[in-house]
Amino acid sequence: MIHTSFSGRLVMLGFGSIGQGVLPLLLRHIAIPRENISIVTAEARGQEVAAEYGIGFTVEAVTRDNLRDVLIPRLRRGDFLLNLSVDVSSVELMKLCQELDVLYLDTVVEPWAGGYTDPALTPSQRSNYAMREEAIALREAAKGGPTSITAHGANPGLVSHFVKQALLDIARDTGTIIAPPPASDRAGWASIAQSLGVKVIHIAERDTQVADRPKKPGEFVNTWSVDGFVGEGCQPAELGWGTHEKALPPDGHRHGFGCDAAIYLMRPGASTRVRTWTPLEGPFHGFLITHNESISLADYYTVRDAAGNAVYRPTAHYAYHPCDDAVLSVHELAGKNWQMQPEKRLMTDEIVRGMDELGVLLMGHAKGAYWYGSRLTIEEARKLVPHNNATSLQVTVAVLAGVVWAIENPRRGVVESDEIDHDRALEICRPYLGEVVGVYSDWTPLQDRGALFPEDVDASDPWQFKNIRVG
Amino acid sequence: MIHTSFSGRLVMLGFGSIGQGVLPLLLRHIAIPRENISIVTAEARGQEVAAEYGIGFTVEAVTRDNLRDVLIPRLRRGDFLLNLSVDVSSVELMKLCQELDVLYLDTVVEPWAGGYTDPALTPSQRSNYAMREEAIALREAAKGGPTSITAHGANPGLVSHFVKQALLDIARDTGTIIAPPPASDRAGWASIAQSLGVKVIHIAERDTQVADRPKKPGEFVNTWSVDGFVGEGCQPAELGWGTHEKALPPDGHRHGFGCDAAIYLMRPGASTRVRTWTPLEGPFHGFLITHNESISLADYYTVRDAAGNAVYRPTAHYAYHPCDDAVLSVHELAGKNWQMQPEKRLMTDEIVRGMDELGVLLMGHAKGAYWYGSRLTIEEARKLVPHNNATSLQVTVAVLAGVVWAIENPRRGVVESDEIDHDRALEICRPYLGEVVGVYSDWTPLQDRGALFPEDVDASDPWQFKNIRVG
Ligand SMILES: NC(=O)c1ccc[n+]([C@@H]2O[C@H](COP(=O)([O-])OP(=O)(O)OC[C@H]3O[C@@H](n4cnc5c(N)ncnc54)[C@H](O)[C@@H]3O)[C@@H](O)[C@H]2O)c1
Ligand SMILES: NC(=O)c1ccc[n+]([C@@H]2O[C@H](COP(=O)([O-])OP(=O)(O)OC[C@H]3O[C@@H](n4cnc5c(N)ncnc54)[C@H](O)[C@@H]3O)[C@@H](O)[C@H]2O)c1
């Protein structure tokens, strides 16, 4: 089904697992002449996929120095820059697109190469909080300008739409009568979350995909970008910081600038475990990897009083169980004090089974906990779209939805996922998400605690971050 | 080569991975009529292996109630009880063997079923410290009685002999002139460790064995007893507590009874990570799983002043990187708050490659760190002895050595590994240990620390446990 048509040129920057996976979706659902699409990427990887679809392919790594030289000749007013690269500054690309009047979408606010782990920067400066602040600082100037969607993949991205759907489901199931406001009505949505009493939002993900070959020592294995995951895993653990939280964690810090919706811990997210739950896995330990949505969700769902003080905000963060081989890769990386393994492997054809169970877990409301999300198996992902695994398809279909929405809404300036109409996005994504389910649970992070050893918990409120964190 | 002969009966209790692996070694190296050997075990597992060697096989689970009824008819003066079971009290078996004048060996001080995780016991009561105290309490009464070797496998067991060899190597390489005392001269050996300045001893093990099939969700996979590993992993983390340590860990506790050589942490070892190093793996994170040797080594190498106060003792503990699938199994188990997975798999024929790099790492002396141990690959283990993988062979050959030593020294009463002649034990074991190497290193737990985040370390002494523990 064709969702929309596009007569401009579309430049894809980066052509790794996400770029390769989204190309067949773009061609299937957007009426665009093939010759209008071109790829600029840092390496030959994916060249045969580009050739399969007859898409122009240029190997050229974009740097601070050549950014304008490489991109300006390829982009003019009304074109689209789809950024699916690593190591190229999203903010610089967004600025350029505003200047050239070009539509833009990325799936993460990416710094220049090395920006995630530059020891010359403070942890706060290396945080997603700081990177998001830089991106949304462009909002004012971009008003009425070309739509520039920041951080819209699966998560960040799709999960913002899951949160809205979950809120509407909980409202329905608790007999709370509400009229869903438009996505642009931030305050309206925030007051819904507040009235439902949502205290914590996890992006609760369990990736069970496994391969026909074991991970080798010295090899980092993942179901999506190894560089991307290692980069974010080495950033400080970050979380949107809810108004119900009684005390900052001992290693928790506020940034002292910007929206103040989030805090960071003085340690890498890849060494920080949290308790969470999904319907199929049950309780598990995920990693508190920093993500853009931890901050954007917390900011979007903040209710302030007349004086501007936050009176309601949920705690929001990622609780990620990557594929088993990635858990091992992280363990090995931590053992080497975050010095990257010599080899990397992005699992594709060698995956033999498993699924990505990716959703949002809303906690603390009248019905306890509610998970809403996608269960996509590797088999189904392969059947649905070539060049995808279960993880990438949840991302690439969200990229498709974002691109369609940007084409349909071309003058919105800088837009975050929460500001995109969730109904339209979910309509586009749903056929590609496998089973989409909402499940209530009486799970809390206090369940089965302290049986063998006394544990320092806050029994008076299960939803304190202190209870969720693995000590 | 026949090491010794035995004309009594030998009863093997338990016939899992270790029992099955040791049987061919016993038959190869001890002259004993096959019909004198018999097996009593709780399940049919291993029956075909017993049949292959023509050994009598009885399925009968030993319990508190039937212990005497099952064993007394099978054992008379001068026989041997080789205990390789789980869930049967080692101390009760030792008492029975003293009573019946029967030789005895086990590889761990095992409690009755459930003893590792009985919530009615305090963590101190569930500790290896307490279990070892119970075993060595039999020493006095057993003096001059039948030899009863407690906890002699690979570790505990073989590693005690590695420590002695490592001490002699370091003495040689630092030009320290010493005459190796007999194993019975505890004070002599302790003063060698003291004079060399050994501050910390790790049992540093990296098992890289991997299988042709990935671990399934809900499955605990290991290269040796799953029950054994889960049991000890759920006990408190325990470590011999060195005299150089400046402060107890915040969650550290003394037991308040017994030898006082060790402390425990108020948490399971399977959730406690430590920094360590082996020559092939380099730096890595191991689990601080409690083990008998952590306590026995610390006790053996204690030097006391005239008033009985400890003036020298090394910190000693396990730093275990089990096979990758076991790391994942532990991660999953922790996520379920230590509620055991529904399925277990002990990896044997499905192993496709890997080795067990098992040794002792002596730190803080003039040459920094010295690792001495065994590198045994799965290929070599299979070639050397049927029904073994790399992990089991390091254990089973040490069991063989202990059995031989007990037969050769039948009136020693209760004996710990440190009290066994290391030369004789290593002589028996060496042909089965693959490469046996000693390697110096300038690694310290402070290496590469604090690059991305400030860390709370004691820079003035790398060898503080505080630096070794992963926070
Ligand atoms: N929001 C989400 O849900 C989500 C999910 C997955 C990935 N991502 C992000 O999407 C991006 C791509 O992920 P992936 O799995 O495809 O990564 P990948 O590692 O498979 O591919 C990265 C691509 O970027 C290219 N590249 C690297 N440096 C470049 C440069 N200087 N100039 C141009 N191209 C360059 C590489 O050649 C490669 O084609 C990453 O930033 C990742 O973090 C977001
Ligand atoms: N010191 C070391 O280096 C070392 C290394 C590995 C294993 N071990 C110990 O050796 C023992 C055996 O290990 P494994 O890998 O062979 O274990 P396993 O789980 O493979 O086998 C255990 C055996 O004990 C038997 N058993 C269970 N309950 C019993 C009962 N009530 N009565 C009689 N038999 C019973 C089982 O049927 C099975 O044959 C364990 O205690 C383990 O901790 C020590």
Coordinates of C-alpha atoms in Angstrom, one line a residue, chain A:
Chain A
M1 CA 0.0 0.0 0.0
I2 CA 1.4 3.4 -1.0
H3 CA 1.1 5.8 1.9
T4 CA 2.3 8.9 0.2
S5 CA 4.4 10.1 -2.8
F6 CA 7.5 12.2 -2.9
S7 CA 8.9 14.0 -5.9
G8 CA 12.1 15.4 -4.3
R9 CA 15.4 13.6 -3.9
L10 CA 16.0 11.4 -0.9
V11 CA 19.6 11.0 0.3
M12 CA 20.3 8.2 2.7
L13 CA 23.3 8.9 4.9
G14 CA 24.7 5.6 6.3
F15 CA 23.7 2.2 5.0
G16 CA 24.2 -0.3 7.8
S17 CA 21.6 -2.6 9.3
I18 CA 18.9 0.1 9.5
G19 CA 19.6 1.7 6.1
Q20 CA 19.6 -1.6 4.3
G21 CA 16.4 -2.7 6.1
V22 CA 14.5 0.5 5.5
L23 CA 15.2 0.7 1.7
P24 CA 12.7 -2.0 0.7
L25 CA 10.1 -0.4 2.9
L26 CA 10.6 3.1 1.4
L27 CA 10.2 1.6 -2.1
R28 CA 7.2 -0.4 -1.1
H29 CA 5.2 2.4 0.6
I30 CA 6.3 5.7 -0.9
A31 CA 5.8 6.5 -4.5
I32 CA 9.3 7.9 -5.4
P33 CA 11.3 7.4 -8.5
R34 CA 14.2 5.1 -7.7
E35 CA 16.7 7.4 -9.4
N36 CA 15.8 10.1 -6.9
I37 CA 17.2 8.0 -4.1
S38 CA 20.9 7.9 -3.4
I39 CA 23.1 6.5 -0.6
V40 CA 26.2 8.1 0.9
T41 CA 28.0 5.9 3.4
A42 CA 31.4 5.4 4.9
E43 CA 32.1 1.8 3.6
A44 CA 31.3 -0.6 0.9
R45 CA 29.0 -2.6 3.3
G46 CA 25.5 -2.8 1.8
Q47 CA 26.6 -2.1 -1.8
E48 CA 25.1 -5.3 -3.1
V49 CA 21.8 -4.4 -1.4
A50 CA 21.8 -1.0 -3.1
A51 CA 22.6 -2.6 -6.4
E52 CA 19.7 -5.1 -5.9
Y53 CA 17.3 -2.2 -5.8
G54 CA 19.2 -0.1 -8.4
I55 CA 20.1 2.7 -6.0
G56 CA 23.1 5.0 -6.5
F57 CA 25.8 4.3 -3.9
T58 CA 28.7 6.5 -2.9
V59 CA 31.4 5.6 -0.4
E60 CA 32.4 8.8 1.4
A61 CA 32.7 9.2 5.1
V62 CA 31.2 12.5 6.2
T63 CA 33.3 14.6 8.5
R64 CA 33.3 18.0 10.1
D65 CA 35.4 19.2 7.3
N66 CA 33.6 17.8 4.2
L67 CA 30.0 17.9 5.5
R68 CA 28.9 20.8 3.3
D69 CA 31.0 19.7 0.3
V70 CA 29.5 16.2 0.3
L71 CA 25.9 17.1 1.0
I72 CA 25.1 20.5 -0.5
P73 CA 25.5 19.3 -4.1
R74 CA 23.1 16.5 -3.4
L75 CA 20.3 18.4 -1.6
R76 CA 18.1 21.3 -2.7
R77 CA 14.9 22.8 -1.4
G78 CA 12.2 20.1 -0.8
D79 CA 14.6 17.1 -0.8
F80 CA 14.9 14.7 2.1
L81 CA 18.0 13.8 4.2
L82 CA 17.5 10.5 5.9
N83 CA 20.3 10.1 8.4
L84 CA 21.0 6.5 9.4
S85 CA 24.7 6.8 10.0
V86 CA 26.8 6.7 13.0
D87 CA 29.6 9.2 13.8
V88 CA 28.1 12.2 12.0
S89 CA 26.7 15.0 14.1
S90 CA 22.9 15.0 13.9
V91 CA 22.7 18.6 15.0
E92 CA 25.0 19.8 12.2
L93 CA 22.9 17.9 9.7
M94 CA 19.7 19.4 11.1
K95 CA 21.2 22.9 10.8
L96 CA 22.2 22.2 7.3
C97 CA 18.7 21.0 6.4
Q98 CA 17.1 24.0 7.9
E99 CA 19.5 26.2 5.9
L100 CA 18.7 24.3 2.6
D101 CA 15.0 23.8 3.4
V102 CA 15.3 20.1 3.3
L103 CA 13.3 17.5 5.2
Y104 CA 15.2 15.5 7.7
L105 CA 14.9 12.4 10.0
D106 CA 17.3 10.5 12.2
T107 CA 16.9 7.8 14.8
V108 CA 19.2 9.1 17.4
V109 CA 20.9 12.4 18.2
E110 CA 24.4 11.4 17.2
P111 CA 27.6 13.3 18.0
W112 CA 30.7 13.4 15.8
A113 CA 32.9 10.3 16.0
G114 CA 34.2 9.7 19.5
G115 CA 31.7 12.0 21.1
Y116 CA 30.2 9.3 23.2
T117 CA 33.5 8.5 24.9
D118 CA 35.6 11.6 24.7
P119 CA 37.3 11.7 28.1
A120 CA 37.9 15.5 27.6
L121 CA 34.1 15.9 28.1
T122 CA 32.4 15.7 31.4
P123 CA 29.9 12.8 31.8
S124 CA 27.1 15.4 31.6
Q125 CA 28.5 16.8 28.4
R126 CA 28.6 13.2 26.9
S127 CA 25.0 12.5 28.0
N128 CA 22.0 12.2 25.7
Y129 CA 20.5 14.9 27.8
A130 CA 23.1 17.3 26.5
M131 CA 22.8 16.0 23.0
R132 CA 19.0 16.4 23.1
E133 CA 19.2 19.9 24.5
E134 CA 21.4 20.8 21.5
A135 CA 18.9 19.4 19.1
I136 CA 15.9 21.0 20.6
A137 CA 17.7 24.3 20.9
L138 CA 17.1 24.5 17.1
R139 CA 13.3 24.5 17.6
E140 CA 12.8 28.2 17.9
A141 CA 14.7 29.1 14.8
A142 CA 13.2 26.2 12.8
K143 CA 9.5 27.2 13.5
G144 CA 7.6 27.0 10.3
G145 CA 10.7 25.5 8.6
P146 CA 11.1 22.1 7.0
T147 CA 10.2 19.2 9.2
S148 CA 13.2 17.8 11.0
I149 CA 12.4 14.7 13.0
T150 CA 14.8 14.0 15.7
A151 CA 15.3 10.5 17.1
H152 CA 12.5 8.5 15.5
G153 CA 13.4 4.8 15.2
A154 CA 11.9 2.1 17.4
N155 CA 13.3 3.5 20.6
P156 CA 13.6 6.4 20.6
G157 CA 10.6 6.7 18.3
L158 CA 7.9 4.1 18.1
V159 CA 7.9 3.6 21.9
S160 CA 6.5 7.2 22.3
H161 CA 3.5 6.1 20.3
F162 CA 3.2 2.9 22.4
V163 CA 3.1 5.1 25.5
K164 CA 0.2 7.1 24.2
Q165 CA -1.7 4.0 23.2
A166 CA -1.0 2.4 26.6
L167 CA -2.3 5.5 28.4
L168 CA -5.5 5.4 26.3
D169 CA -5.9 1.7 27.1
I170 CA -5.4 2.2 30.8
A171 CA -7.8 5.1 30.8
R172 CA -10.4 2.8 29.1
D173 CA -9.8 -0.1 31.4
T174 CA -10.0 2.1 34.6
G175 CA -13.2 3.8 33.4
T176 CA -11.4 7.2 33.1
I177 CA -13.1 9.2 30.5
I178 CA -10.7 11.2 28.3
A179 CA -10.7 12.7 24.9
P180 CA -7.3 12.0 23.2
P181 CA -5.7 15.4 22.5
P182 CA -3.5 16.0 19.4
A183 CA 0.2 15.2 19.8
S184 CA 1.0 18.8 19.7
D185 CA -1.0 19.2 23.0
R186 CA 1.8 18.2 25.3
A187 CA 0.1 19.5 28.4
G188 CA -3.0 17.6 27.6
W189 CA -1.2 14.3 27.3
A190 CA 0.9 15.1 30.4
S191 CA -2.3 15.6 32.4
I192 CA -3.7 12.3 31.3
A193 CA -0.6 10.5 32.5
Q194 CA -0.8 12.4 35.8
S195 CA -4.5 11.6 36.3
L196 CA -3.9 7.9 35.7
G197 CA -1.1 8.0 38.3
V198 CA 1.6 6.6 36.1
K199 CA 4.8 6.8 38.1
V200 CA 7.3 4.9 36.0
I201 CA 7.7 4.1 32.3
H202 CA 10.2 1.5 31.2
I203 CA 11.1 0.8 27.7
A204 CA 11.2 -2.9 28.5
E205 CA 12.8 -5.0 25.8
R206 CA 13.9 -8.6 25.7
D207 CA 15.7 -9.7 22.5
T208 CA 15.9 -13.5 22.4
Q209 CA 17.4 -13.8 18.9
V210 CA 20.3 -16.4 18.8
A211 CA 22.6 -17.5 16.1
D212 CA 23.9 -20.8 14.7
R213 CA 27.4 -19.9 15.9
P214 CA 28.6 -18.9 19.4
K215 CA 30.2 -15.6 20.1
K216 CA 34.0 -15.8 20.0
P217 CA 36.2 -14.2 22.7
G218 CA 37.2 -10.8 21.5
E219 CA 34.1 -10.4 19.4
F220 CA 31.2 -7.9 20.1
V221 CA 28.0 -9.4 18.7
N222 CA 24.6 -7.6 18.4
T223 CA 21.4 -7.5 16.4
W224 CA 21.9 -3.9 15.4
S225 CA 24.8 -1.5 15.2
V226 CA 27.7 -2.6 17.4
D227 CA 29.1 0.9 17.3
G228 CA 25.8 2.4 18.2
F229 CA 25.3 0.1 21.1
V230 CA 28.8 0.4 22.5
G231 CA 28.6 4.2 22.1
E232 CA 25.4 4.5 24.1
G233 CA 26.4 1.8 26.5
C234 CA 29.5 3.8 27.5
Q235 CA 27.5 7.0 28.0
P236 CA 26.3 7.7 31.6
A237 CA 23.2 5.8 32.6
E238 CA 20.4 8.4 32.3
L239 CA 16.8 8.4 33.3
G240 CA 13.9 10.8 33.3
W241 CA 13.5 11.6 36.9
G242 CA 9.9 11.3 38.3
T243 CA 8.4 13.6 40.8
H244 CA 7.5 10.6 43.0
E245 CA 11.1 9.7 43.6
K246 CA 12.0 10.4 47.3
A247 CA 15.8 10.7 46.9
L248 CA 18.4 11.1 44.3
P249 CA 20.5 7.9 43.9
P250 CA 23.9 8.2 45.7
D251 CA 25.6 8.5 42.3
G252 CA 22.8 10.5 40.7
H253 CA 23.4 14.0 39.4
R254 CA 21.3 16.8 37.9
H255 CA 22.8 18.5 34.8
G256 CA 22.2 22.1 36.0
F257 CA 21.1 23.3 32.6
G258 CA 18.2 22.7 30.2
C259 CA 14.8 21.1 30.9
D260 CA 15.9 19.3 34.1
A261 CA 13.6 16.4 33.4
A262 CA 16.4 13.8 33.7
I263 CA 19.4 12.8 35.8
Y264 CA 22.5 10.8 35.1
L265 CA 24.4 8.3 37.2
M266 CA 28.1 8.6 37.4
R267 CA 28.7 5.3 35.6
P268 CA 28.2 3.7 32.2
G269 CA 24.7 2.4 31.4
A270 CA 26.2 -0.9 30.2
S271 CA 27.3 -1.6 33.8
T272 CA 24.0 -0.5 35.4
R273 CA 21.2 -3.1 35.7
V274 CA 17.6 -2.6 36.5
R275 CA 14.6 -4.9 37.3
T276 CA 11.9 -4.9 34.7
W277 CA 9.2 -7.2 33.2
T278 CA 7.8 -8.2 29.8
P279 CA 4.8 -10.6 29.3
L280 CA 6.8 -13.4 27.7
E281 CA 10.1 -13.1 29.6
G282 CA 8.5 -12.3 33.0
P283 CA 10.9 -10.5 35.4
F284 CA 14.4 -10.0 34.2
H285 CA 17.4 -7.7 34.6
G286 CA 17.9 -5.2 31.8
F287 CA 20.6 -2.6 31.3
L288 CA 19.9 1.0 32.0
I289 CA 21.3 2.2 28.7
T290 CA 20.8 5.9 28.1
H291 CA 18.3 6.8 25.4
N292 CA 16.8 9.9 24.0
E293 CA 13.3 8.8 24.9
S294 CA 14.1 8.5 28.6
I295 CA 14.5 12.3 28.6
S296 CA 12.0 13.3 25.9
L297 CA 9.2 11.2 27.5
A298 CA 9.9 12.6 31.0
D299 CA 10.0 16.2 29.6
Y300 CA 6.8 15.7 27.5
Y301 CA 4.9 14.2 30.4
T302 CA 5.8 16.9 32.9
V303 CA 3.0 18.9 34.5
R304 CA 4.1 22.2 36.0
D305 CA 2.4 24.6 38.4
A306 CA 1.8 28.2 37.7
A307 CA 5.3 29.0 39.1
G308 CA 6.8 26.6 36.6
N309 CA 7.7 23.9 39.2
A310 CA 7.2 20.3 38.1
V311 CA 4.3 18.8 40.0
Y312 CA 4.1 15.6 38.0
R313 CA 6.6 13.7 35.9
P314 CA 7.1 9.9 35.5
T315 CA 10.5 8.3 35.9
A316 CA 11.4 7.0 32.4
H317 CA 14.2 4.8 31.2
Y318 CA 15.3 2.0 29.1
A319 CA 15.6 -1.5 30.6
Y320 CA 17.2 -3.4 27.8
H321 CA 18.0 -7.1 27.6
P322 CA 19.8 -7.2 24.2
C323 CA 20.3 -10.6 22.5
D324 CA 22.2 -13.1 24.7
D325 CA 25.4 -12.7 22.7
A326 CA 25.3 -8.9 23.3
V327 CA 24.9 -9.5 27.1
L328 CA 28.1 -11.6 26.8
S329 CA 29.8 -8.9 24.7
V330 CA 28.9 -6.3 27.3
H331 CA 30.3 -8.5 30.1
E332 CA 33.5 -8.9 28.2
L333 CA 33.8 -5.2 27.4
A334 CA 33.3 -4.3 31.0
G335 CA 36.0 -6.7 32.0
K336 CA 38.4 -4.8 29.7
N337 CA 37.3 -1.5 31.2
W338 CA 35.4 -0.5 28.1
Q339 CA 38.2 -1.0 25.6
M340 CA 36.4 -2.2 22.6
Q341 CA 36.8 -5.8 21.3
P342 CA 39.0 -6.2 18.2
E343 CA 36.1 -7.8 16.3
K344 CA 32.5 -6.9 15.7
R345 CA 29.6 -8.9 14.2
L346 CA 26.1 -7.7 13.4
M347 CA 23.9 -10.8 13.4
T348 CA 21.8 -11.2 10.3
D349 CA 21.5 -14.4 8.3
E350 CA 23.0 -16.6 11.1
I351 CA 20.1 -15.9 13.4
V352 CA 18.2 -19.2 13.9
R353 CA 15.4 -18.2 16.2
G354 CA 14.1 -15.7 18.7
M355 CA 12.1 -12.5 18.8
D356 CA 12.3 -9.0 19.8
E357 CA 9.8 -8.3 22.6
L358 CA 9.8 -4.5 22.7
G359 CA 7.4 -2.4 24.5
V360 CA 6.6 0.1 27.2
L361 CA 5.8 -0.8 30.8
L362 CA 3.7 1.8 32.5
M363 CA 3.7 1.3 36.3
G364 CA 2.2 2.7 39.4
H365 CA -1.4 3.3 38.1
A366 CA -4.6 1.8 39.4
K367 CA -4.0 -1.5 37.5
G368 CA -0.4 -1.9 38.6
A369 CA 1.7 -2.4 35.5
Y370 CA 0.8 -2.5 31.8
W371 CA 3.1 -3.5 29.0
Y372 CA 2.2 -2.5 25.5
G373 CA 4.3 -3.4 22.6
S374 CA 5.5 -5.6 19.7
R375 CA 6.4 -9.3 19.6
L376 CA 8.2 -9.8 16.4
T377 CA 10.0 -13.1 15.6
I378 CA 12.9 -13.5 13.3
E379 CA 10.9 -15.7 11.0
E380 CA 8.1 -13.2 10.6
A381 CA 10.5 -10.3 10.1
R382 CA 12.2 -12.2 7.3
K383 CA 8.9 -13.1 5.7
L384 CA 7.7 -9.4 5.9
V385 CA 10.7 -7.5 4.6
P386 CA 14.1 -8.6 3.1
H387 CA 17.3 -7.4 4.7
N388 CA 15.8 -7.2 8.2
N389 CA 16.0 -9.1 11.5
A390 CA 13.4 -8.7 14.2
T391 CA 15.2 -5.8 15.8
S392 CA 15.9 -3.8 12.7
L393 CA 12.3 -4.2 11.4
Q394 CA 10.9 -2.5 14.5
V395 CA 13.2 0.3 13.7
T396 CA 12.9 0.5 10.0
V397 CA 9.1 0.5 9.9
A398 CA 9.2 3.4 12.4
V399 CA 11.7 5.2 10.1
L400 CA 9.2 4.7 7.3
A401 CA 6.4 6.1 9.4
G402 CA 8.5 9.1 10.3
V403 CA 9.4 9.7 6.7
V404 CA 5.8 9.5 5.6
W405 CA 4.7 11.8 8.4
A406 CA 7.4 14.3 7.5
I407 CA 6.3 14.3 3.9
E408 CA 2.7 14.7 4.9
N409 CA 3.6 17.4 7.4
P410 CA 6.4 19.3 5.8
R411 CA 6.5 22.6 7.7
R412 CA 6.7 21.5 11.3
G413 CA 10.3 22.5 12.0
V414 CA 12.1 20.4 14.7
V415 CA 9.8 17.6 15.9
E416 CA 10.4 15.0 18.6
S417 CA 8.7 11.6 18.5
D418 CA 6.2 12.6 21.1
E419 CA 5.0 15.4 18.9
I420 CA 4.1 13.0 16.0
D421 CA 0.5 11.8 15.7
H422 CA 0.6 8.3 17.3
D423 CA -2.4 7.0 15.4
R424 CA -0.9 7.7 12.0
A425 CA 2.5 6.3 13.0
L426 CA 1.0 3.1 14.5
E427 CA -1.2 2.6 11.5
I428 CA 1.8 2.5 9.3
C429 CA 3.9 0.4 11.6
R430 CA 1.4 -2.2 12.8
P431 CA 1.5 -4.6 9.8
Y432 CA 5.2 -5.0 10.5
L433 CA 5.3 -5.4 14.3
G434 CA 4.1 -9.0 14.6
E435 CA 1.8 -9.4 17.5
V436 CA 1.0 -6.1 19.1
V437 CA -0.4 -6.7 22.6
G438 CA -1.2 -4.9 25.8
V439 CA -0.9 -7.0 29.0
Y440 CA -1.5 -6.1 32.7
S441 CA 0.6 -7.5 35.4
D442 CA 0.9 -7.5 39.2
W443 CA 4.6 -7.6 38.9
T444 CA 6.5 -5.1 41.0
P445 CA 10.3 -4.8 41.6
L446 CA 9.7 -6.0 45.2
Q447 CA 8.4 -9.4 44.1
D448 CA 10.5 -12.3 45.5
R449 CA 13.1 -9.9 47.0
G450 CA 15.1 -10.6 50.1
A451 CA 14.5 -14.3 50.3
L452 CA 18.1 -15.3 50.9
F453 CA 19.7 -12.0 51.9
P454 CA 18.2 -8.9 53.5
E455 CA 17.9 -6.2 50.9
D456 CA 17.6 -2.4 51.3
V457 CA 14.2 -1.8 49.7
D458 CA 11.6 0.9 50.1
A459 CA 8.6 -1.4 50.9
S460 CA 6.3 1.6 51.2
D461 CA 6.4 2.4 47.5
P462 CA 7.4 -0.3 45.0
W463 CA 7.9 2.2 42.3
Q464 CA 10.9 4.0 43.7
F465 CA 14.0 3.8 41.4
K466 CA 15.8 2.4 44.4
N467 CA 13.7 -0.7 44.2
I468 CA 14.2 -1.1 40.5
R469 CA 17.9 -0.7 40.4
V470 CA 20.0 -3.9 40.8
G471 CA 22.6 -3.2 43.6

